[in-house]
Coordinates of C-alpha atoms and ligand atoms in Angstrom, one line a residue:
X24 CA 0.0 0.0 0.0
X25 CA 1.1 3.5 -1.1
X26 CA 0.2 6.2 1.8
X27 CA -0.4 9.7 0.7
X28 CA -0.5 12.4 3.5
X29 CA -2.2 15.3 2.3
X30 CA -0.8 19.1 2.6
X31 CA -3.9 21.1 0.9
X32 CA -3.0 20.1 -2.6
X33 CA -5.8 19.9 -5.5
X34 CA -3.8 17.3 -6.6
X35 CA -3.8 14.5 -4.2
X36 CA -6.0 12.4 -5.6
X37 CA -4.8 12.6 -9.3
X38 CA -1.7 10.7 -7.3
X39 CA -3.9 8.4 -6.2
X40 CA -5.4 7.8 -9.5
X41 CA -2.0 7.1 -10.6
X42 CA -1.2 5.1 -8.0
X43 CA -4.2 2.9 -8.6
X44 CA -3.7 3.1 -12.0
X45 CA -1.0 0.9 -11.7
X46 CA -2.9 -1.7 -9.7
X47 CA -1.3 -0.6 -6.3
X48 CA -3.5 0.2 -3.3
X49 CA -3.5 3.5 -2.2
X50 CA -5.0 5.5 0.7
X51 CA -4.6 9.1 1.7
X52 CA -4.6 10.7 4.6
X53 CA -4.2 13.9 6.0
X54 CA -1.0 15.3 6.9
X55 CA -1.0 14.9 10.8
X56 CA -1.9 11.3 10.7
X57 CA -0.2 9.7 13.9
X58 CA 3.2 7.8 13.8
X59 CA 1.5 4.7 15.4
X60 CA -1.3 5.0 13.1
X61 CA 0.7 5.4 10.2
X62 CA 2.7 2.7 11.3
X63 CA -0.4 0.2 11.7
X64 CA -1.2 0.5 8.1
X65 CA 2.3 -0.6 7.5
X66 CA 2.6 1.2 4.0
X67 CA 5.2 0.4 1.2
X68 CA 6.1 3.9 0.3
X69 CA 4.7 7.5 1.4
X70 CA 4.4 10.4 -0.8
X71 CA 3.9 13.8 0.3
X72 CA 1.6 16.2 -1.7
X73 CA 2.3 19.7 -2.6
X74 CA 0.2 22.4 -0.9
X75 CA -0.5 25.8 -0.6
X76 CA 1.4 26.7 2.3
X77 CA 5.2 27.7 3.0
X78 CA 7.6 25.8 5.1
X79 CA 8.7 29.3 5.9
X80 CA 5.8 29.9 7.3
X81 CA 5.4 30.0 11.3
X82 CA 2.6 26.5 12.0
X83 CA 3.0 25.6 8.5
X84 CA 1.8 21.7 8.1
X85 CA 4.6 19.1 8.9
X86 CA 5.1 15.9 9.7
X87 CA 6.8 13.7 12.9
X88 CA 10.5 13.5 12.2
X89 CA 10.3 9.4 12.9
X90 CA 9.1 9.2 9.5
X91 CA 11.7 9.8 8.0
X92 CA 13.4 6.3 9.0
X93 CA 10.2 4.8 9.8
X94 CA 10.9 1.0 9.7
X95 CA 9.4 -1.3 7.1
X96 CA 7.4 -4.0 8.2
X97 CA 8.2 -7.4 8.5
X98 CA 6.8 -8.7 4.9
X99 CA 8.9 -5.5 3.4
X100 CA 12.3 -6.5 4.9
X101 CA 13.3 -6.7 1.1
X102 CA 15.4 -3.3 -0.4
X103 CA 14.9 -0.7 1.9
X104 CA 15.4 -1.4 5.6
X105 CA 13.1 2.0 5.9
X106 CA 9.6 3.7 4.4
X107 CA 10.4 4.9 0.9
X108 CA 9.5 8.6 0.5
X109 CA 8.6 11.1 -2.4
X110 CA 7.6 14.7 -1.3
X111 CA 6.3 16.6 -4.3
X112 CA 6.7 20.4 -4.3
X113 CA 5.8 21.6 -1.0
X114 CA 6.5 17.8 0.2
X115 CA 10.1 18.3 -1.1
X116 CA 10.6 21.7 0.8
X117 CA 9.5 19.8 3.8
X118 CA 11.7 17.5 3.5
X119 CA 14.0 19.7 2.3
X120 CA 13.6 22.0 5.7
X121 CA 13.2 19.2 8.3
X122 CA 16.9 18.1 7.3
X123 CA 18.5 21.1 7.5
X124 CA 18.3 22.3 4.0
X125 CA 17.1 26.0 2.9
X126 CA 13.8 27.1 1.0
X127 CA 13.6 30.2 0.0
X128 CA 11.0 32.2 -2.1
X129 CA 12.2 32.4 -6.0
X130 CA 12.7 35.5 -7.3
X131 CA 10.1 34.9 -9.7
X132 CA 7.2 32.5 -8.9
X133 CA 7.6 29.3 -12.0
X134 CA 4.6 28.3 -12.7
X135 CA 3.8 25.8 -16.1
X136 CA 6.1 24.7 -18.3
X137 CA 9.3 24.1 -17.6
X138 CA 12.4 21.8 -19.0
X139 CA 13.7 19.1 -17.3
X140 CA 17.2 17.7 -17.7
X141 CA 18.8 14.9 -15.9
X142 CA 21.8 12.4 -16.9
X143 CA 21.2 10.0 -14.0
X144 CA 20.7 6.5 -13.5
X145 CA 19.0 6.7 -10.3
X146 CA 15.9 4.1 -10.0
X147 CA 13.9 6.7 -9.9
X148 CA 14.2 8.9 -13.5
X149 CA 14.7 5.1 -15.5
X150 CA 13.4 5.3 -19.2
X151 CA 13.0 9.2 -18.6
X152 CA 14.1 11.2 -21.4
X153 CA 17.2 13.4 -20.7
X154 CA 15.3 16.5 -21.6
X155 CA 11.4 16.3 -20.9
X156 CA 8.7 18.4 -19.7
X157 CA 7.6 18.9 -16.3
X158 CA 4.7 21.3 -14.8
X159 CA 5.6 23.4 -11.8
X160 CA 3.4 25.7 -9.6
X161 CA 5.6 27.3 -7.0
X162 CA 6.6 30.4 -5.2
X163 CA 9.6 28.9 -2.8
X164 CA 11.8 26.0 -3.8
X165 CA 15.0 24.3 -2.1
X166 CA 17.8 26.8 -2.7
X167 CA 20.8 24.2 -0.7
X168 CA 20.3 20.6 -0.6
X169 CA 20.5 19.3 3.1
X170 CA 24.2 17.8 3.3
X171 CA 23.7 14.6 3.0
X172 CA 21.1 14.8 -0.7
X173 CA 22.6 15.5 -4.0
X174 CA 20.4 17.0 -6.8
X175 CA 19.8 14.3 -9.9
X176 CA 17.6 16.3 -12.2
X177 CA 17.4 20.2 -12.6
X178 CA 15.3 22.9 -14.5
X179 CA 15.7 26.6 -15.9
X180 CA 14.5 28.4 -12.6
X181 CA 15.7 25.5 -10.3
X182 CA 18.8 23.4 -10.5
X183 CA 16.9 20.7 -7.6
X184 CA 14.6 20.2 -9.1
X185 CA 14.7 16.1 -8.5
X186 CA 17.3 15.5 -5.7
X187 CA 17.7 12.9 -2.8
X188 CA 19.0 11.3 0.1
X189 CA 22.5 9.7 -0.1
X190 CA 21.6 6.8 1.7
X191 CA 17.9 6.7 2.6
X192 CA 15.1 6.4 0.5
X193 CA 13.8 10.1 0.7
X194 CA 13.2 11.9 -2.7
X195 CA 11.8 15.0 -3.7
X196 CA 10.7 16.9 -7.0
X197 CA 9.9 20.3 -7.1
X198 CA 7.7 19.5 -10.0
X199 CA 4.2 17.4 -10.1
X200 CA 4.3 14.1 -12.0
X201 CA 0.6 13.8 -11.5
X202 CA -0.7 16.1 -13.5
X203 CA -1.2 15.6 -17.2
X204 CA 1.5 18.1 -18.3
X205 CA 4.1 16.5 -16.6
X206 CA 4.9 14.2 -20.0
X207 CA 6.9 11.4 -17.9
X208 CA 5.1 12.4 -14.7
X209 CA 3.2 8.4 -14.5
X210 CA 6.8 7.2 -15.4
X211 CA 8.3 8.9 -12.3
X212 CA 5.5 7.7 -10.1
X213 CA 5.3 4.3 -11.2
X214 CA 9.6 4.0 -10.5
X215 CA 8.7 5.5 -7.4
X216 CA 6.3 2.8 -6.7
X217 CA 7.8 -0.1 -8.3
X218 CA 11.8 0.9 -8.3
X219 CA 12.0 1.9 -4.5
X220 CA 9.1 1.1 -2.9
X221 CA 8.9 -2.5 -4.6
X222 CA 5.2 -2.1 -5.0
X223 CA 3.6 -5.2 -6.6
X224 CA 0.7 -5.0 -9.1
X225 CA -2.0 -6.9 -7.1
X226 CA -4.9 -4.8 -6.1
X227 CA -7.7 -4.9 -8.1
X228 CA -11.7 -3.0 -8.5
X229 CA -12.6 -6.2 -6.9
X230 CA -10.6 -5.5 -4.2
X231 CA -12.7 -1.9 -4.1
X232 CA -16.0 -3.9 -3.9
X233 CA -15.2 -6.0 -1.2
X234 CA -13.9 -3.8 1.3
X235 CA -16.5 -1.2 0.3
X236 CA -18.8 -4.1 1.3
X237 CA -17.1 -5.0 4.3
X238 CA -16.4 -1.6 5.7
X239 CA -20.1 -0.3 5.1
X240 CA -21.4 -3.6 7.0
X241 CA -19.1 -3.1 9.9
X242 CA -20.5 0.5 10.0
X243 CA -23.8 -0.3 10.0
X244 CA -23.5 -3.5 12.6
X245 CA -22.2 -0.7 14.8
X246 CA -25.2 1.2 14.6
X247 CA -28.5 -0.6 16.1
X248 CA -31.3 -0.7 13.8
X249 CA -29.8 1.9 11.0
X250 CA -30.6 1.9 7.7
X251 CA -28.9 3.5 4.6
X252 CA -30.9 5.9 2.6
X253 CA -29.3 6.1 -0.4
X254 CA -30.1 9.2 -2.7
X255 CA -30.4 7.9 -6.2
X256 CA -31.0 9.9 -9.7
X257 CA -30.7 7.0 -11.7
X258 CA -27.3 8.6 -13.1
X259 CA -23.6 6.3 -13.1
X260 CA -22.5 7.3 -9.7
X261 CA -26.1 7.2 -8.2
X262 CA -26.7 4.0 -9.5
X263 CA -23.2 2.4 -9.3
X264 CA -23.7 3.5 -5.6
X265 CA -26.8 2.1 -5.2
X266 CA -25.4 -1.5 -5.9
X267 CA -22.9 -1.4 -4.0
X268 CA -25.5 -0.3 -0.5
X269 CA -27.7 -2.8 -1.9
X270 CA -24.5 -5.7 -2.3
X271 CA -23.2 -4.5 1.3
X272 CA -26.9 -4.0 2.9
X273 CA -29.9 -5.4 0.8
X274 CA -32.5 -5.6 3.4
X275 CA -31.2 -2.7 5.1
X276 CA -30.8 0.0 2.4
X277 CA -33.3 2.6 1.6
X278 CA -33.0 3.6 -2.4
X279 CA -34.7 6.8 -2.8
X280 CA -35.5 8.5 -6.4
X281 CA -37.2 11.6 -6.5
X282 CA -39.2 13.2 -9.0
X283 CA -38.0 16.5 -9.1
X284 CA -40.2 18.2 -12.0
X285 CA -36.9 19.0 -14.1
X286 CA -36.4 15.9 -15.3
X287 CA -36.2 14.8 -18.7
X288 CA -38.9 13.4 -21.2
X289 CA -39.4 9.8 -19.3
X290 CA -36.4 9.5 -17.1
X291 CA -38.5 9.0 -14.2
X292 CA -40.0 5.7 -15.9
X293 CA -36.6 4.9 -17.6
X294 CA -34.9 4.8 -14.0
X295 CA -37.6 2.7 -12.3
X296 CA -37.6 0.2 -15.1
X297 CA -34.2 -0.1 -15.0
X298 CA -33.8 -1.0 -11.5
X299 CA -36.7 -3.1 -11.5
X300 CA -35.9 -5.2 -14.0
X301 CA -32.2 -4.7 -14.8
X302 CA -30.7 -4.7 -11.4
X303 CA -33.0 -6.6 -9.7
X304 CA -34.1 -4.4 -6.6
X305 CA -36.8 -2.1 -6.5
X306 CA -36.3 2.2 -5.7
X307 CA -38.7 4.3 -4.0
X308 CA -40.2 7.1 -5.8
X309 CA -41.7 10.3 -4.1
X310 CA -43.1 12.4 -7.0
X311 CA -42.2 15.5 -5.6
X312 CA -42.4 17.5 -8.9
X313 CA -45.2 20.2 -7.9
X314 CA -43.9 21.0 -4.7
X315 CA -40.3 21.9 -6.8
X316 CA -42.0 24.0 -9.7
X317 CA -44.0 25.9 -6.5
X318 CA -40.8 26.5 -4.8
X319 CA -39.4 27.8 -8.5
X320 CA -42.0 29.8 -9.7
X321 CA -40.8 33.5 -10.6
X322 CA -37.2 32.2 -9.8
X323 CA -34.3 33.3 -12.3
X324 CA -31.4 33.5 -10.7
X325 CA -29.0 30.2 -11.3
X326 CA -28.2 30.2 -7.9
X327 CA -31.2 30.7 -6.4
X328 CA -32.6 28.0 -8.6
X329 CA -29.7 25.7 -7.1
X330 CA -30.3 26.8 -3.5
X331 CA -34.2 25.8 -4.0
X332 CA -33.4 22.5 -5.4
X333 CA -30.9 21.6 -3.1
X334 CA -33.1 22.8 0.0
X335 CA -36.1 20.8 -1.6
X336 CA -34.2 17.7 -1.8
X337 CA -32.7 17.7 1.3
X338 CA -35.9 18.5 3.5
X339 CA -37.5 14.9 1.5
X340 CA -34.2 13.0 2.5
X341 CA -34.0 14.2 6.0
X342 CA -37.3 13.9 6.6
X343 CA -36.7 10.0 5.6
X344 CA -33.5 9.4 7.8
X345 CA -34.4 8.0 11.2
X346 CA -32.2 9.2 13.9
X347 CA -29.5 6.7 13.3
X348 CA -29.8 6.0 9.8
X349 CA -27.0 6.9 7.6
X350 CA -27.0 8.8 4.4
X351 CA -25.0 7.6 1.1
X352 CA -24.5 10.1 -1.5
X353 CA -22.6 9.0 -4.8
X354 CA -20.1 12.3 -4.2
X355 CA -17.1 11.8 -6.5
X356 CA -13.7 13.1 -6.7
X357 CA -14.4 16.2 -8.9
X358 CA -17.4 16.8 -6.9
X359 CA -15.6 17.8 -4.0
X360 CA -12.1 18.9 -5.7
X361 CA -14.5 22.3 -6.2
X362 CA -15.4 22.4 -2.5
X363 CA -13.4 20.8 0.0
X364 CA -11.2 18.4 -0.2
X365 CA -12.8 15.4 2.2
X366 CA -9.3 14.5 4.1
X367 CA -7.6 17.4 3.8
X368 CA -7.2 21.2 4.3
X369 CA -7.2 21.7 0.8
X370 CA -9.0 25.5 -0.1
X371 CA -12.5 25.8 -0.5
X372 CA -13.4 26.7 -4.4
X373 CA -16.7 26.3 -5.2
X374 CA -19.8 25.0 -2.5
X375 CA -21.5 22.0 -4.0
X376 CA -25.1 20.5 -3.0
X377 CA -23.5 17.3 -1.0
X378 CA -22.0 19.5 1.0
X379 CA -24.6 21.5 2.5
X380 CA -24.9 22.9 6.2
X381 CA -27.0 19.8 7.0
X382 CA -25.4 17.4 5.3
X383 CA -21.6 18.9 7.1
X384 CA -23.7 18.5 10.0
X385 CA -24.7 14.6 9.6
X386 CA -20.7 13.9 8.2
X387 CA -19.8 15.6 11.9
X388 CA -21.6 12.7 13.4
X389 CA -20.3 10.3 11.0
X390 CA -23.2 9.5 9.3
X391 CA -22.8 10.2 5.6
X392 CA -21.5 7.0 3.4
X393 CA -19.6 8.1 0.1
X394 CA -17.6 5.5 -1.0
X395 CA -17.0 7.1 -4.9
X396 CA -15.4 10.2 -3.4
X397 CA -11.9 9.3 -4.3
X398 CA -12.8 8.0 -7.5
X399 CA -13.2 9.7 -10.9
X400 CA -16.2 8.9 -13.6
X401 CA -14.0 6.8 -15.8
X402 CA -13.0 4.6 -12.7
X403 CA -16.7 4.5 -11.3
X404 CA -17.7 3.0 -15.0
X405 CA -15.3 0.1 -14.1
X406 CA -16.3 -0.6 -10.8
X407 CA -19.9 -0.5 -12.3
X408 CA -19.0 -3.2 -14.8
X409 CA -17.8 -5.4 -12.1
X410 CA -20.6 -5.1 -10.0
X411 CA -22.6 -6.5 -12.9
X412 CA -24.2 -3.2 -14.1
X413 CA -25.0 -2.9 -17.8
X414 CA -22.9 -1.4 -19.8
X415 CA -25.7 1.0 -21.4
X416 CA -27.1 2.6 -17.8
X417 CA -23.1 3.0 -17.0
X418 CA -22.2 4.9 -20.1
X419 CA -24.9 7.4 -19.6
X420 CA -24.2 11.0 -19.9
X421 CA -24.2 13.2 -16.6
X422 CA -27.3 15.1 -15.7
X423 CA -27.0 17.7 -13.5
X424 CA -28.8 17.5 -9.7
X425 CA -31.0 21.1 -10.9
X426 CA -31.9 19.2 -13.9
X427 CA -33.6 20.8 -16.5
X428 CA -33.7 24.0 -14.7
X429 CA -30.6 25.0 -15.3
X430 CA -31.3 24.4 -19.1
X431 CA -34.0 26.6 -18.7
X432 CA -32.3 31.0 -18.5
X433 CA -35.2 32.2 -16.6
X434 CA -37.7 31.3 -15.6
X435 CA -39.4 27.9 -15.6
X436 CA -42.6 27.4 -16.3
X437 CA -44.7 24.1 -17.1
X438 CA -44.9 25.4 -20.8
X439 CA -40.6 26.4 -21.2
X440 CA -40.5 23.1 -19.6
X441 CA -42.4 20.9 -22.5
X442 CA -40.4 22.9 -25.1
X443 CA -37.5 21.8 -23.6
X444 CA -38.1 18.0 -22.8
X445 CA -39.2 17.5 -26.6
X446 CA -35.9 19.6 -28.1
X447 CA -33.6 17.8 -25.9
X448 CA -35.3 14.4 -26.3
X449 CA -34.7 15.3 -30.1
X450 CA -31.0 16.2 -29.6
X451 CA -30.0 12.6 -27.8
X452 CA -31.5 11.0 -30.1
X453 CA -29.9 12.4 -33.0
X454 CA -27.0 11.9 -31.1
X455 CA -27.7 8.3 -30.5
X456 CA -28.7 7.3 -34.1
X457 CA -24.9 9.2 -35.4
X458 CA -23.3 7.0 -33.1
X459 CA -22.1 9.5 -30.9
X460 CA -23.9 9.1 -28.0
X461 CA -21.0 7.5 -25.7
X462 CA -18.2 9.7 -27.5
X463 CA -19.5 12.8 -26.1
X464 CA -19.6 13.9 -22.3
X465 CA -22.7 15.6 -22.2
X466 CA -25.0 16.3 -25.4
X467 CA -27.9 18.5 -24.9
X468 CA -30.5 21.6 -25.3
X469 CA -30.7 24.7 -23.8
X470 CA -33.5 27.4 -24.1
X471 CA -32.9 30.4 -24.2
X472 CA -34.2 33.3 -22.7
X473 CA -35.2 35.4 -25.9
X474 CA -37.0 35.4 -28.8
X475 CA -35.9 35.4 -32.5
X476 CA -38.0 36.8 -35.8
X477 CA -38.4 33.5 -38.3
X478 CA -40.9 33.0 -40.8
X479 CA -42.8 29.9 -41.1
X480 CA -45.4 29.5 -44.3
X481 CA -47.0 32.4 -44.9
X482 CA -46.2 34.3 -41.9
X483 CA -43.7 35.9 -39.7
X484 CA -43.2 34.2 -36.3
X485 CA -41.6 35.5 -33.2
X486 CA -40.6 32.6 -31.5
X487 CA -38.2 30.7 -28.8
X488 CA -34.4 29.9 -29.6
X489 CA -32.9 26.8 -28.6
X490 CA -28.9 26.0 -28.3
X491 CA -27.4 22.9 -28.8
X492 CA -24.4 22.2 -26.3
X493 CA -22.1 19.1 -26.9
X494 CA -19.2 18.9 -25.2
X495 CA -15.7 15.7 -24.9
X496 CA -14.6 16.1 -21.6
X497 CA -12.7 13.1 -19.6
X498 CA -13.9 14.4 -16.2
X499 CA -15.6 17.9 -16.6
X500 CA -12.6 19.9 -15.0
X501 CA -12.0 20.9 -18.6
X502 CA -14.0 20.4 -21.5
X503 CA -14.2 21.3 -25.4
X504 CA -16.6 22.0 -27.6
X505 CA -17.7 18.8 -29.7
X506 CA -17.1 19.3 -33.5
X507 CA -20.1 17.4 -34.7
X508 CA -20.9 16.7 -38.1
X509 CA -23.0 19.4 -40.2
X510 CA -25.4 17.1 -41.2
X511 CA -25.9 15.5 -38.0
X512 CA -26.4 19.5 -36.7
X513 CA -28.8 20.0 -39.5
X514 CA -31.2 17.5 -38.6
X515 CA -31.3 18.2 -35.1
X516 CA -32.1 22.2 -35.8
X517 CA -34.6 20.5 -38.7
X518 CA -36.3 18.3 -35.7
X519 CA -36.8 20.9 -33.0
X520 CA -37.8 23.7 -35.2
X521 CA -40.6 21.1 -36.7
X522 CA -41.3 19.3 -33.9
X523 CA -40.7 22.0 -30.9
X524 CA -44.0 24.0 -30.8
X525 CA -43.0 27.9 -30.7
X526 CA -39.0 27.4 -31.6
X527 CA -38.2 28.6 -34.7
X528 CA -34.0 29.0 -34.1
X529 CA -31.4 26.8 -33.2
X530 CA -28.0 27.6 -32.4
X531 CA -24.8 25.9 -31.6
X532 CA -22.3 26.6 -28.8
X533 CA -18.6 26.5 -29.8
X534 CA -17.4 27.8 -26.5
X535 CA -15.1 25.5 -24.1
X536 CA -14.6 25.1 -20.4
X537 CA -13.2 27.3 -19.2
X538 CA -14.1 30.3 -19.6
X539 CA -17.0 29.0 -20.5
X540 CA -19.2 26.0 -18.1
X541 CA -20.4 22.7 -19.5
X542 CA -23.9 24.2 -18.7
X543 CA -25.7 27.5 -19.0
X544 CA -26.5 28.1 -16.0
Ligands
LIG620 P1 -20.1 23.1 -15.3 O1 -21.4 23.7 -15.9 O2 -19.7 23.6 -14.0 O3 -20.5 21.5 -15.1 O4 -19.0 23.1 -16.3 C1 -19.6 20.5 -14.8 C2 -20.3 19.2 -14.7 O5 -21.1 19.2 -13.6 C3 -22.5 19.2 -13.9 N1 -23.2 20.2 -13.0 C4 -23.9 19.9 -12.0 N2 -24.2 18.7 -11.4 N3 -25.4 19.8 -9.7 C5 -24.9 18.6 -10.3 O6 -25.2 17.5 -9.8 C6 -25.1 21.0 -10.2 O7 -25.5 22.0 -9.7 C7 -24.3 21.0 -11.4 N4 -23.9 22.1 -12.2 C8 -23.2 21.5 -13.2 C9 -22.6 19.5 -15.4 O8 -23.7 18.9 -16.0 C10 -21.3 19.0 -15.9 O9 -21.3 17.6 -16.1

């Protein structure tokens, strides 16, 4: 197993996706993690993340000195007689600091790009290329090497940045090999893992399941009489988290699906159906959609159209959990990347709906199940496929909680709400029939909050416009604009202008994320 302690960075679980990439276990905690407990877990290797904060910094985050030459377990003795250890950018300086070396600000902040050149053999840069590209994000860096390191790899603005211990197994790289940029960056990790840590390639999605399973019955054995009420939309992670309650808790697991009113054309029916006689286990519907369009009415402000939804849905699913139940959400990675980082101190960017006031509140007690929250979409598609899932309901595109509202600029009403269901039932298809349903993130309609001059027959018409969004994305951080086919755009403005009463434009959005968001709203 591969620990990760946690400094703030935004990046700590794009290592662990590595990590697990490589089918190597992986587990992160945060930063003050104990010695003993840290030692209980007996881990392989430890890498540090970077972070937002200075070593310079009076009660900046660091770590028990024992780590350092933490022995390795028993079953380890092989290599190393101690833990292996990577820091990565702030990791480094800390390292770089707690053995007497010196950090200092740069005189100009390197962030991006940046040349790497090495002519080492170490274990650690094999079958790198002597010149390669590395992505750094720093203000200080290690301007002396502690006495006993010696720098292996340098860059432009910083001549350490890859250096180590003589002796020990302590690295550090001023750069991050996890992010995408970084063209060798999965090359470093895995020698990290493999070369000195001596990793071995054994853990599998499987291996996910079951202690997922087991973890989630130990919790509930613990608690007399809970149940798990388990918010599903009928979307991947909902329903891949479903599966799993139901495979770890059958009898004991609540599945609730609520009708919202700002759904799509049939998904209600769609989602029912599919659990009923796909998955084999029956969900709970509360048709709750004219109690959401009452709290909506006259509403046009996106955010006050989230805040409604969100309050909506949490009064149902509180008013369902008994006082010891628990609450499983299917909360990903990039769900809470944008808001806080679960087991860390990482910044607060963006507030999401699973992370509510309430919903804080119930996590305090240790009440809220999220076993997909290290886990990003493409990984939650595999664990889907081995929990028998089909393949169709698991390469569904993301819907967004707000639903249709958020498709709808301004304000919803039941008619703006039939427009929109038929043009955007009209768009997935399309999509569907050009065989480009499972290539694309998200395909979809907007309307829009104006009207257009057209003529139609005889007559001039003054009418609704609807925009076509379709976007690639691999996990909705970033996103481009899908360059569909003209013909396959043709028919779909053909279809809604026809079909769509009172639309008489369609237009398509070439903008990308960022600046732009996937959706409108
Ligand atoms: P944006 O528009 O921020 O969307 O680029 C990124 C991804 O998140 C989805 N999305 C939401 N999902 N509640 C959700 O459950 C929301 O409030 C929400 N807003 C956006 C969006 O569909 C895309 O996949």
């Amino acid at each position: 197993m591969i620990l990760i302690l946690d400094f703030g960075s935004q990046y700590s679980q794009l290592i662990a996706r590595k990590v697990r990439s490589f089918s190597v276990y992986c587990q992160i905690l945060p930063f003050d993690t104990s010695v003993a407990e840290i030692r209980g877990l007996a881990p392989g290797g430890i890498i540090l993340s970077g972070g937002p904060a200075s070593v310079r910094e009076k009660g900046s985050p660091k770590i028990d000195r024992r780590l350092l030459t933490l022995p390795r377990a028993e079953s380890q003795a092989a290599g190393f007689p101690t833990v292996p250890i990577l820091g990565l950018c702030y990791g480094m300086q800390l390292l770089v600091h707690l053995l007497g070396g010196e950090v200092k600000p740069q005189s100009h902040s390197e962030y991006g790009r940046a040349m790497l050149r090495h002519n080492s053999s170490d274990p650690l840069l094999r079958g790198v290329p002597k010149r390669d590209t590395v992505w750094m994000s720093h203000n200080d860096a290690a301007v002396r090497l502690p006495s006993e390191w010696r720098a292996l790899a340098g860059t432009g603005g910083c001549s350490q940045a890859v250096a180590r211990h003589r002796k020990l197994p302590l690295y550090g790289l001023q750069f991050h090999p996890e992010v995408h940029h970084t063209s060798h960056g999965g090359q470093i990790l895995r020698n990290f893992v493999f070369n000195v840590c001596g990793a071995s390639a054994d853990w599998k999605m499987a291996d996910y399941i079951e202690q997922t399973v087991t973890e989630t019955r130990a919790r509930l054995d613990a608690a007399r009489g809970a149940r798990i009420v388990c918010a599903v939309s009928g979307g991947v992670d909902s329903t891949v988290l479903a599966v799993l309650m139901h495979r770890a808790a059958s009898g004991r697991c609540l599945p609730i699906f609520v009708d919202n009113g700002v759904l799509r054309a049939n998904e209600a029916q769609i989602v029912m159906r599919n659990f009923h006689d796909r998955l084999g286990f029956d969900v709970k519907m509360i048709n709750a959609g004219s109690r959401f369009l009452r709290a909506l009415r006259g509403i046009t402000d996106p955010e006050q159209k989230r805040r409604i939804i969100g309050r909506e849905f949490v009064n149902i699913f509180f008013r369902k959990l008994r006082p010891n139940d628990f609450l499983a959400q299917g909360t990903l990675y990039p769900d809470v990347i944008e808001s806080v980082n679960v087991r860390g101190p990482s910044a607060t960017i963006k507030t999401h709906h699973n992370r509510v006031p309430e919903i804080l509140a119930l996590m305090k007690q240790n009440r809220v199940i999220e076993p997909l929250r290290e886990l990003f979409k493409d990984e939650v598609r595999q664990l889907g496929l081995q929990l028998g899932i089909p393949r169709d309901v698991l390469w569904r595109q993301p819907f967004p909680g707000p639903g249709l509202a958020v498709r709808i600029l301004g304000e919803i009403t039941k008619g703006r709400l039939d427009i929109l269901r038929l043009a955007d039932a009209i768009v997935i298809e399309e999509i569907r029939a050009a065989g480009l349903y499972e290539k694309l993130w998200q395909s979809f309609a907007v309307l829009l909050p104006v009207k257009a001059v057209g003529v139609m027959g005889d007559s001039r018409t003054y009418a609704n416009v609807v925009a076509v969004r379709a976007v690639e994305s691999v996990d909705a951080m970033t996103a481009d604009f899908a360059r569909l086919p003209w013909d396959v755009l043709a028919r779909i403005a053909s279809r809604i202008i026809n079909e769509a009463p009172g639309v008489n434009r369609v237009v398509y959005d070439v903008s990308s994320k960022p600046p732009s968001t996937i959706e409108w709203e």
